[in-house]
């Protein structure tokens, strides 16, 4: 009998990491993929990325819209409640043997809560990572305590999970599945890439993504304005390829500032979502990745592309030498970008693995013990 694995995805970045794992599950003869789509995937202002999931050939077993038209804390809390209710109803119908989630999003926390109440064991990718500047940090650690299998991206993260009292047999270092995409995708180059983007590349190019900083009083808007000022100090020959922020409190304000800044500028191209093919193809061609997205830590080092990490959102995250951190101050950002232009990233070793994570993850799911054994967690006292 095949083990049913319910995968929950709520946004473009998370789906990009989960996609190779989903493909591996779908190909396994002893596993059955069940796909639950929610969050920003179902929202027009985030690019309706559910359409990309369908284009990739995945059947969707359930869609749970959250109503993300507004992003005040109360709106997000109510959306989280809708996700909890929706996933609970879906679990009653699908009766999975395992749930697989990734990362640190509020909708994923809601899905994990539903799994706990329904007695569905939880496998969690990327537990033990550190990002001190956002409430994602708290969500990620909460998911660790809710999870029954820990699929960590690096040994340091695995050590943190162990120190949180998780039993050693439950913890597996698998790397980041985002690197699998770099091995599997046939990236676009030259005219094909420019045609897909709808505009030509410049003499120099930056891939810019800035998400709300949820622990900041203004949601990171001041930091984003500093980033825009830092970009303005660069020559107009530097083309900025910008993806919109994710669905967090403060995102609408960041989007509005972005639209005002970008209006009428030929050196700026803004996308709700590039999708994995265009995004990674463009990343491979730019001179630097700029902003506060985790992709600058996960994928960019493997492409030999420098990252300028702005502000505190990713503070504490394990980083390759190709990552240049800077405060959210215009002059510091401009200086870091100029240093990135001269940074030699050939031979940089990516601390997040070798691009074979999906196979390892599916191996763990396949070898996992029965539901009763998985659910019977005990706190493991680490010896000093």
Tab-separated table of C-alpha atoms in Angstrom:
chain	number	residue	atom	x	y	z
A	1	UNK	CA	0.000	0.000	0.000
A	2	UNK	CA	1.408	3.386	-0.976
A	3	UNK	CA	2.155	5.955	1.722
A	4	UNK	CA	0.156	9.123	1.073
A	5	UNK	CA	2.221	12.320	1.468
A	6	UNK	CA	0.317	15.619	1.604
A	7	UNK	CA	2.515	18.546	0.542
A	8	UNK	CA	1.369	22.054	1.485
A	9	UNK	CA	2.592	25.096	-0.450
A	10	UNK	CA	1.580	28.710	0.058
A	11	UNK	CA	3.885	30.829	-2.099
A	12	UNK	CA	6.274	31.079	-5.043
A	13	UNK	CA	9.587	30.854	-3.145
A	14	UNK	CA	8.558	27.850	-1.090
A	15	UNK	CA	7.142	26.079	-4.153
A	16	UNK	CA	10.427	26.580	-5.970
A	17	UNK	CA	12.158	24.636	-3.205
A	18	UNK	CA	9.456	21.986	-2.925
A	19	UNK	CA	9.042	21.306	-6.651
A	20	UNK	CA	11.947	18.830	-7.022
A	21	UNK	CA	10.765	16.990	-3.915
A	22	UNK	CA	7.248	16.806	-5.302
A	23	UNK	CA	8.590	15.416	-8.566
A	24	UNK	CA	10.539	12.770	-6.660
A	25	UNK	CA	7.478	11.802	-4.613
A	26	UNK	CA	5.338	11.599	-7.740
A	27	UNK	CA	7.875	9.300	-9.390
A	28	UNK	CA	8.097	6.938	-6.400
A	29	UNK	CA	6.091	3.750	-6.772
A	30	UNK	CA	5.528	3.409	-3.029
A	31	UNK	CA	4.430	7.005	-2.359
A	32	UNK	CA	1.354	8.991	-3.402
A	33	UNK	CA	1.573	12.770	-3.757
A	34	UNK	CA	-1.328	14.826	-2.424
A	35	UNK	CA	-1.010	18.551	-3.094
A	36	UNK	CA	-2.632	21.299	-1.015
A	37	UNK	CA	-2.279	24.823	-2.456
A	38	UNK	CA	-3.062	27.930	-0.432
A	39	UNK	CA	-1.862	31.445	0.391
A	40	UNK	CA	-0.361	33.762	-2.210
A	41	UNK	CA	-0.574	31.088	-4.918
A	42	UNK	CA	-4.298	31.854	-5.247
A	43	UNK	CA	-4.058	35.657	-5.220
A	44	UNK	CA	-3.996	37.725	-8.451
A	45	UNK	CA	-1.743	40.420	-6.950
A	46	UNK	CA	0.931	37.786	-6.320
A	47	UNK	CA	0.758	36.520	-9.891
A	48	UNK	CA	-1.699	33.587	-9.463
A	49	UNK	CA	1.258	31.236	-9.236
A	50	UNK	CA	-1.112	28.289	-8.914
A	51	UNK	CA	-1.124	28.433	-12.707
A	52	UNK	CA	2.606	27.672	-12.727
A	53	UNK	CA	1.991	24.638	-10.515
A	54	UNK	CA	-0.584	23.386	-13.002
A	55	UNK	CA	1.734	24.142	-15.929
A	56	UNK	CA	4.374	21.988	-14.234
A	57	UNK	CA	1.954	19.074	-14.488
A	58	UNK	CA	0.952	18.663	-10.849
A	59	UNK	CA	-2.587	17.691	-9.944
A	60	UNK	CA	-3.988	19.843	-7.144
A	61	UNK	CA	-6.028	17.982	-4.563
A	62	UNK	CA	-7.198	21.028	-2.620
A	63	UNK	CA	-7.171	24.832	-2.918
A	64	UNK	CA	-7.584	26.910	0.217
A	65	UNK	CA	-7.930	30.651	-0.515
A	66	UNK	CA	-7.032	32.908	2.404
A	67	UNK	CA	-8.227	36.334	1.225
A	68	UNK	CA	-4.949	38.262	1.277
A	69	UNK	CA	-6.233	41.532	-0.176
A	70	UNK	CA	-5.035	43.366	2.962
A	71	UNK	CA	-2.033	42.717	5.183
A	72	UNK	CA	-2.558	44.343	8.581
A	73	UNK	CA	-1.765	41.967	11.483
A	74	UNK	CA	-5.470	41.294	12.024
A	75	UNK	CA	-5.907	40.420	8.352
A	76	UNK	CA	-3.011	37.975	8.503
A	77	UNK	CA	-4.311	36.426	11.730
A	78	UNK	CA	-7.725	35.880	10.151
A	79	UNK	CA	-6.105	34.403	7.041
A	80	UNK	CA	-4.159	32.023	9.288
A	81	UNK	CA	-7.400	30.941	10.945
A	82	UNK	CA	-8.972	30.308	7.532
A	83	UNK	CA	-5.985	28.168	6.620
A	84	UNK	CA	-6.286	26.106	9.809
A	85	UNK	CA	-9.961	25.457	9.133
A	86	UNK	CA	-9.409	24.745	5.456
A	87	UNK	CA	-6.545	22.317	5.950
A	88	UNK	CA	-8.490	20.538	8.686
A	89	UNK	CA	-11.376	19.923	6.282
A	90	UNK	CA	-8.973	18.737	3.580
A	91	UNK	CA	-7.251	16.283	5.919
A	92	UNK	CA	-10.599	14.703	6.728
A	93	UNK	CA	-11.061	14.053	3.010
A	94	UNK	CA	-7.538	13.081	1.934
A	95	UNK	CA	-6.504	11.084	5.057
A	96	UNK	CA	-2.737	11.351	4.361
A	97	UNK	CA	-0.137	9.247	6.134
A	98	UNK	CA	2.328	12.150	6.317
A	99	UNK	CA	2.326	15.904	5.771
A	100	UNK	CA	5.396	17.579	4.263
A	101	UNK	CA	6.024	21.320	4.734
A	102	UNK	CA	8.930	23.687	4.247
A	103	UNK	CA	10.128	26.769	6.030
A	104	UNK	CA	8.510	29.336	8.231
A	105	UNK	CA	5.317	30.873	6.865
A	106	UNK	CA	2.215	31.577	8.969
A	107	UNK	CA	-0.015	29.509	6.659
A	108	UNK	CA	2.380	26.583	7.042
A	109	UNK	CA	2.139	26.884	10.823
A	110	UNK	CA	-1.646	26.686	10.490
A	111	UNK	CA	-1.352	23.574	8.311
A	112	UNK	CA	0.967	21.980	10.874
A	113	UNK	CA	-1.497	22.711	13.673
A	114	UNK	CA	-4.234	20.981	11.696
A	115	UNK	CA	-1.971	17.970	11.136
A	116	UNK	CA	-1.206	17.774	14.866
A	117	UNK	CA	-4.876	17.757	15.811
A	118	UNK	CA	-5.708	15.155	13.140
A	119	UNK	CA	-2.832	12.877	14.155
A	120	UNK	CA	-0.961	13.257	10.854
A	121	UNK	CA	2.844	13.050	11.309
A	122	UNK	CA	4.693	16.111	10.053
A	123	UNK	CA	7.951	16.211	8.073
A	124	UNK	CA	9.552	19.677	8.084
A	125	UNK	CA	12.235	20.985	5.717
A	126	UNK	CA	14.648	23.736	6.856
A	127	UNK	CA	14.148	23.549	10.598
A	128	UNK	CA	16.996	24.905	12.708
A	129	UNK	CA	17.889	27.687	10.266
A	130	UNK	CA	18.234	31.181	11.733
A	131	UNK	CA	16.722	34.483	10.520
A	132	UNK	CA	16.587	36.859	13.455
A	133	UNK	CA	14.921	39.836	11.758
A	134	UNK	CA	11.439	38.432	11.147
A	135	UNK	CA	8.744	36.535	13.022
A	136	UNK	CA	9.506	33.697	10.612
A	137	UNK	CA	12.177	32.715	13.150
A	138	UNK	CA	9.575	31.945	15.804
A	139	UNK	CA	7.336	30.124	13.327
A	140	UNK	CA	10.230	27.978	12.112
A	141	UNK	CA	11.153	26.894	15.633
A	142	UNK	CA	7.500	26.259	16.489
A	143	UNK	CA	7.267	24.001	13.436
A	144	UNK	CA	10.288	22.088	14.700
A	145	UNK	CA	8.448	21.212	17.907
A	146	UNK	CA	5.344	20.234	15.932
A	147	UNK	CA	7.303	18.083	13.465
A	148	UNK	CA	8.134	14.388	13.681
A	149	UNK	CA	10.812	14.281	10.980
A	150	UNK	CA	13.374	17.057	10.559
A	151	UNK	CA	14.911	17.537	7.107
A	152	UNK	CA	17.601	20.119	7.799
A	153	UNK	CA	19.596	22.079	5.252
A	154	UNK	CA	22.983	21.980	7.022
A	155	UNK	CA	24.755	20.405	10.027
A	156	UNK	CA	24.562	23.591	12.118
A	157	UNK	CA	20.782	23.626	11.755
A	158	UNK	CA	20.614	19.947	12.665
A	159	UNK	CA	22.547	20.738	15.849
A	160	UNK	CA	20.034	23.434	16.815
A	161	UNK	CA	17.123	21.031	16.268
A	162	UNK	CA	18.848	18.487	18.511
A	163	UNK	CA	19.345	21.111	21.227
A	164	UNK	CA	15.595	21.783	21.091
A	165	UNK	CA	15.069	18.296	22.463
A	166	UNK	CA	14.355	16.384	19.264
A	167	UNK	CA	15.405	12.745	19.154
A	168	UNK	CA	18.488	12.089	16.988
A	169	UNK	CA	16.813	9.445	14.821
A	170	UNK	CA	14.293	12.026	13.651
A	171	UNK	CA	16.940	14.513	12.408
A	172	UNK	CA	18.393	14.257	8.888
A	173	UNK	CA	20.792	16.588	7.075
A	174	UNK	CA	19.535	16.674	3.475
A	175	UNK	CA	20.613	20.102	2.142
A	176	UNK	CA	18.364	22.634	0.437
A	177	UNK	CA	16.164	21.231	-2.352
A	178	UNK	CA	16.442	24.604	-4.055
A	179	UNK	CA	19.854	23.512	-5.294
A	180	UNK	CA	18.224	20.537	-7.023
A	181	UNK	CA	16.502	23.015	-9.316
A	182	UNK	CA	19.874	24.272	-10.531
A	183	UNK	CA	20.784	20.753	-11.622
A	184	UNK	CA	17.432	19.873	-13.148
A	185	UNK	CA	16.410	23.036	-14.985
A	186	UNK	CA	17.675	23.763	-18.474
A	187	UNK	CA	18.144	27.482	-17.952
A	188	UNK	CA	17.363	30.146	-20.545
A	189	UNK	CA	20.224	32.214	-21.941
A	190	UNK	CA	20.775	35.095	-24.349
A	191	UNK	CA	17.899	35.962	-26.653
A	192	UNK	CA	15.669	33.219	-25.218
A	193	UNK	CA	15.971	34.701	-21.738
A	194	UNK	CA	15.393	38.253	-22.968
A	195	UNK	CA	12.320	37.115	-24.885
A	196	UNK	CA	10.954	35.419	-21.761
A	197	UNK	CA	11.604	38.576	-19.730
A	198	UNK	CA	10.173	40.882	-22.382
A	199	UNK	CA	13.183	43.222	-22.231
A	200	UNK	CA	16.930	43.144	-22.971
A	201	UNK	CA	19.583	42.670	-20.330
A	202	UNK	CA	21.735	45.694	-19.526
A	203	UNK	CA	25.469	46.225	-19.343
A	204	UNK	CA	25.140	45.332	-15.678
A	205	UNK	CA	22.122	43.716	-14.047
A	206	UNK	CA	20.764	43.275	-10.536
A	207	UNK	CA	18.097	40.840	-9.352
A	208	UNK	CA	16.288	42.630	-6.523
A	209	UNK	CA	13.830	41.162	-4.005
A	210	UNK	CA	12.858	42.835	-0.750
A	211	UNK	CA	10.324	41.268	1.610
A	212	UNK	CA	8.717	42.933	4.642
A	213	UNK	CA	10.783	42.820	7.842
A	214	UNK	CA	8.039	41.789	10.217
A	215	UNK	CA	9.851	42.633	13.471
A	216	UNK	CA	10.368	46.250	12.394
A	217	UNK	CA	7.664	48.743	13.527
A	218	UNK	CA	7.054	49.854	9.919
A	219	UNK	CA	7.381	46.376	8.436
A	220	UNK	CA	10.729	47.242	6.857
A	221	UNK	CA	9.444	50.140	4.749
A	222	UNK	CA	12.256	52.452	5.903
A	223	UNK	CA	14.801	49.813	4.955
A	224	UNK	CA	13.212	49.406	1.541
A	225	UNK	CA	13.319	53.136	0.944
A	226	UNK	CA	17.015	53.035	1.847
A	227	UNK	CA	17.481	50.241	-0.695
A	228	UNK	CA	15.805	52.316	-3.404
A	229	UNK	CA	18.026	55.278	-2.561
A	230	UNK	CA	21.071	53.029	-2.715
A	231	UNK	CA	20.024	51.761	-6.131
A	232	UNK	CA	19.451	55.324	-7.316
A	233	UNK	CA	23.109	56.116	-6.685
A	234	UNK	CA	24.144	53.573	-9.333
A	235	UNK	CA	24.494	54.444	-13.022
A	236	UNK	CA	21.349	54.050	-15.113
A	237	UNK	CA	23.218	51.456	-17.175
A	238	UNK	CA	22.654	49.080	-14.242
A	239	UNK	CA	19.306	47.417	-14.976
A	240	UNK	CA	17.221	46.391	-11.966
A	241	UNK	CA	15.015	43.298	-12.277
A	242	UNK	CA	12.646	43.411	-9.308
A	243	UNK	CA	10.252	40.793	-7.936
A	244	UNK	CA	7.439	41.939	-5.679
A	245	UNK	CA	7.377	41.171	-1.930
A	246	UNK	CA	5.615	38.211	-0.397
A	247	UNK	CA	2.358	38.151	1.573
A	248	UNK	CA	3.507	39.454	4.952
A	249	UNK	CA	2.358	42.388	7.098
A	250	UNK	CA	3.737	45.527	5.475
A	251	UNK	CA	3.917	44.078	1.989
A	252	UNK	CA	1.316	46.413	0.492
A	253	UNK	CA	3.245	49.476	1.666
A	254	UNK	CA	6.469	48.086	0.188
A	255	UNK	CA	4.689	47.392	-3.103
A	256	UNK	CA	3.295	50.918	-3.245
A	257	UNK	CA	6.756	52.403	-2.683
A	258	UNK	CA	8.156	50.128	-5.377
A	259	UNK	CA	5.512	51.180	-7.895
A	260	UNK	CA	6.104	54.881	-7.254
A	261	UNK	CA	9.861	54.430	-7.651
A	262	UNK	CA	9.663	52.287	-10.771
A	263	UNK	CA	7.144	54.410	-12.673
A	264	UNK	CA	8.546	55.686	-15.958
A	265	UNK	CA	12.023	54.211	-15.417
A	266	UNK	CA	13.490	52.256	-18.312
A	267	UNK	CA	16.188	50.719	-16.078
A	268	UNK	CA	13.627	48.988	-13.824
A	269	UNK	CA	11.485	45.934	-14.608
A	270	UNK	CA	9.000	44.725	-11.977
A	271	UNK	CA	7.415	41.255	-11.862
A	272	UNK	CA	4.760	39.809	-9.546
A	273	UNK	CA	6.481	36.465	-10.044
A	274	UNK	CA	9.157	35.313	-12.464
A	275	UNK	CA	8.594	31.599	-11.893
A	276	UNK	CA	11.493	29.255	-11.277
A	277	UNK	CA	12.736	29.001	-14.864
A	278	UNK	CA	12.955	32.735	-15.506
A	279	UNK	CA	14.082	33.522	-11.958
A	280	UNK	CA	17.000	31.090	-11.856
A	281	UNK	CA	17.926	31.785	-15.477
A	282	UNK	CA	18.083	35.500	-14.718
A	283	UNK	CA	19.947	34.911	-11.464
A	284	UNK	CA	22.652	33.085	-13.394
A	285	UNK	CA	23.150	36.140	-15.636
A	286	UNK	CA	23.051	39.066	-13.207
A	287	UNK	CA	26.004	40.759	-11.539
A	288	UNK	CA	24.480	40.460	-8.066
A	289	UNK	CA	21.383	39.446	-6.127
A	290	UNK	CA	20.253	42.317	-3.885
A	291	UNK	CA	17.686	42.572	-1.091
A	292	UNK	CA	16.697	40.246	1.743
A	293	UNK	CA	15.476	37.050	0.083
A	294	UNK	CA	16.766	33.638	1.155
A	295	UNK	CA	17.486	32.800	-2.504
A	296	UNK	CA	20.620	34.930	-2.211
A	297	UNK	CA	21.821	32.466	0.411
A	298	UNK	CA	20.504	29.208	-1.059
A	299	UNK	CA	20.865	29.314	-4.834
A	300	UNK	CA	23.073	32.289	-5.743
A	301	UNK	CA	26.346	30.853	-4.337
A	302	UNK	CA	25.994	27.738	-6.503
A	303	UNK	CA	25.727	29.969	-9.571
A	304	UNK	CA	28.827	31.948	-8.632
A	305	UNK	CA	26.746	35.102	-8.204
A	306	UNK	CA	27.379	37.489	-5.278
A	307	UNK	CA	24.609	38.497	-2.889
A	308	UNK	CA	24.101	41.845	-1.158
A	309	UNK	CA	21.968	41.113	1.898
A	310	UNK	CA	20.269	44.266	3.162
A	311	UNK	CA	19.184	44.767	6.769
A	312	UNK	CA	18.249	42.252	9.463
A	313	UNK	CA	15.653	39.967	7.871
A	314	UNK	CA	18.228	37.225	7.212
A	315	UNK	CA	20.400	38.087	10.227
A	316	UNK	CA	22.092	34.964	11.597
A	317	UNK	CA	21.516	32.784	8.534
A	318	UNK	CA	24.416	30.572	7.498
A	319	UNK	CA	26.090	32.251	4.508
A	320	UNK	CA	28.683	31.474	1.850
A	321	UNK	CA	31.620	33.899	1.348
A	322	UNK	CA	29.763	35.299	-1.681
A	323	UNK	CA	27.191	36.963	0.617
A	324	UNK	CA	27.958	40.577	1.548
A	325	UNK	CA	25.872	41.821	4.465
A	326	UNK	CA	25.144	45.520	4.897
A	327	UNK	CA	22.877	47.721	7.027
A	328	UNK	CA	19.757	49.216	5.489
A	329	UNK	CA	21.464	52.528	4.753
A	330	UNK	CA	21.726	54.024	1.235
A	331	UNK	CA	25.492	54.609	1.169
A	332	UNK	CA	26.237	51.187	2.659
A	333	UNK	CA	23.994	49.493	0.100
A	334	UNK	CA	25.570	51.311	-2.844
A	335	UNK	CA	29.048	50.486	-1.560
A	336	UNK	CA	28.176	46.801	-1.070
A	337	UNK	CA	26.779	46.543	-4.611
A	338	UNK	CA	29.937	48.095	-6.049
A	339	UNK	CA	32.042	45.629	-4.051
A	340	UNK	CA	29.860	42.794	-5.338
A	341	UNK	CA	30.597	43.860	-8.921
A	342	UNK	CA	34.299	43.151	-8.258
A	343	UNK	CA	33.839	40.013	-6.151
A	344	UNK	CA	35.231	36.782	-7.585
A	345	UNK	CA	32.784	34.017	-6.660
A	346	UNK	CA	34.324	31.209	-8.678
A	347	UNK	CA	34.984	28.228	-6.496
A	348	UNK	CA	32.615	29.343	-3.728
A	349	UNK	CA	31.369	26.338	-1.751
A	350	UNK	CA	27.660	26.395	-1.025
A	351	UNK	CA	26.984	25.397	2.620
A	352	UNK	CA	23.482	24.220	1.716
A	353	UNK	CA	24.376	21.043	-0.102
A	354	UNK	CA	25.097	19.501	-3.471
A	355	UNK	CA	21.778	19.517	-5.339
A	356	UNK	CA	20.702	15.987	-4.401
A	357	UNK	CA	18.322	16.882	-1.572
A	358	UNK	CA	15.051	15.662	-3.100
A	359	UNK	CA	16.319	12.099	-3.346
A	360	UNK	CA	17.489	12.195	0.282
A	361	UNK	CA	14.177	13.651	1.481
A	362	UNK	CA	12.131	11.010	-0.296
A	363	UNK	CA	14.430	8.352	1.134
A	364	UNK	CA	13.624	9.599	4.633
A	365	UNK	CA	9.882	9.686	3.918
A	366	UNK	CA	10.018	6.177	2.487
A	367	UNK	CA	11.964	4.739	5.428
A	368	UNK	CA	9.975	6.517	8.158
A	369	UNK	CA	8.386	4.243	10.749
A	370	UNK	CA	4.653	3.805	11.180
A	371	UNK	CA	2.318	6.582	12.272
A	372	UNK	CA	2.153	5.471	15.906
A	373	UNK	CA	5.935	5.446	16.283
A	374	UNK	CA	6.279	8.842	14.607
A	375	UNK	CA	3.628	10.485	16.760
A	376	UNK	CA	5.056	9.213	20.058
A	377	UNK	CA	7.574	12.020	20.591
A	378	UNK	CA	9.672	12.372	23.698
A	379	UNK	CA	11.990	15.172	24.721
A	380	UNK	CA	15.589	14.104	24.196
A	381	UNK	CA	17.851	15.486	26.906
A	382	UNK	CA	21.110	16.487	25.261
A	383	UNK	CA	24.198	15.541	27.236
A	384	UNK	CA	26.631	18.333	28.025
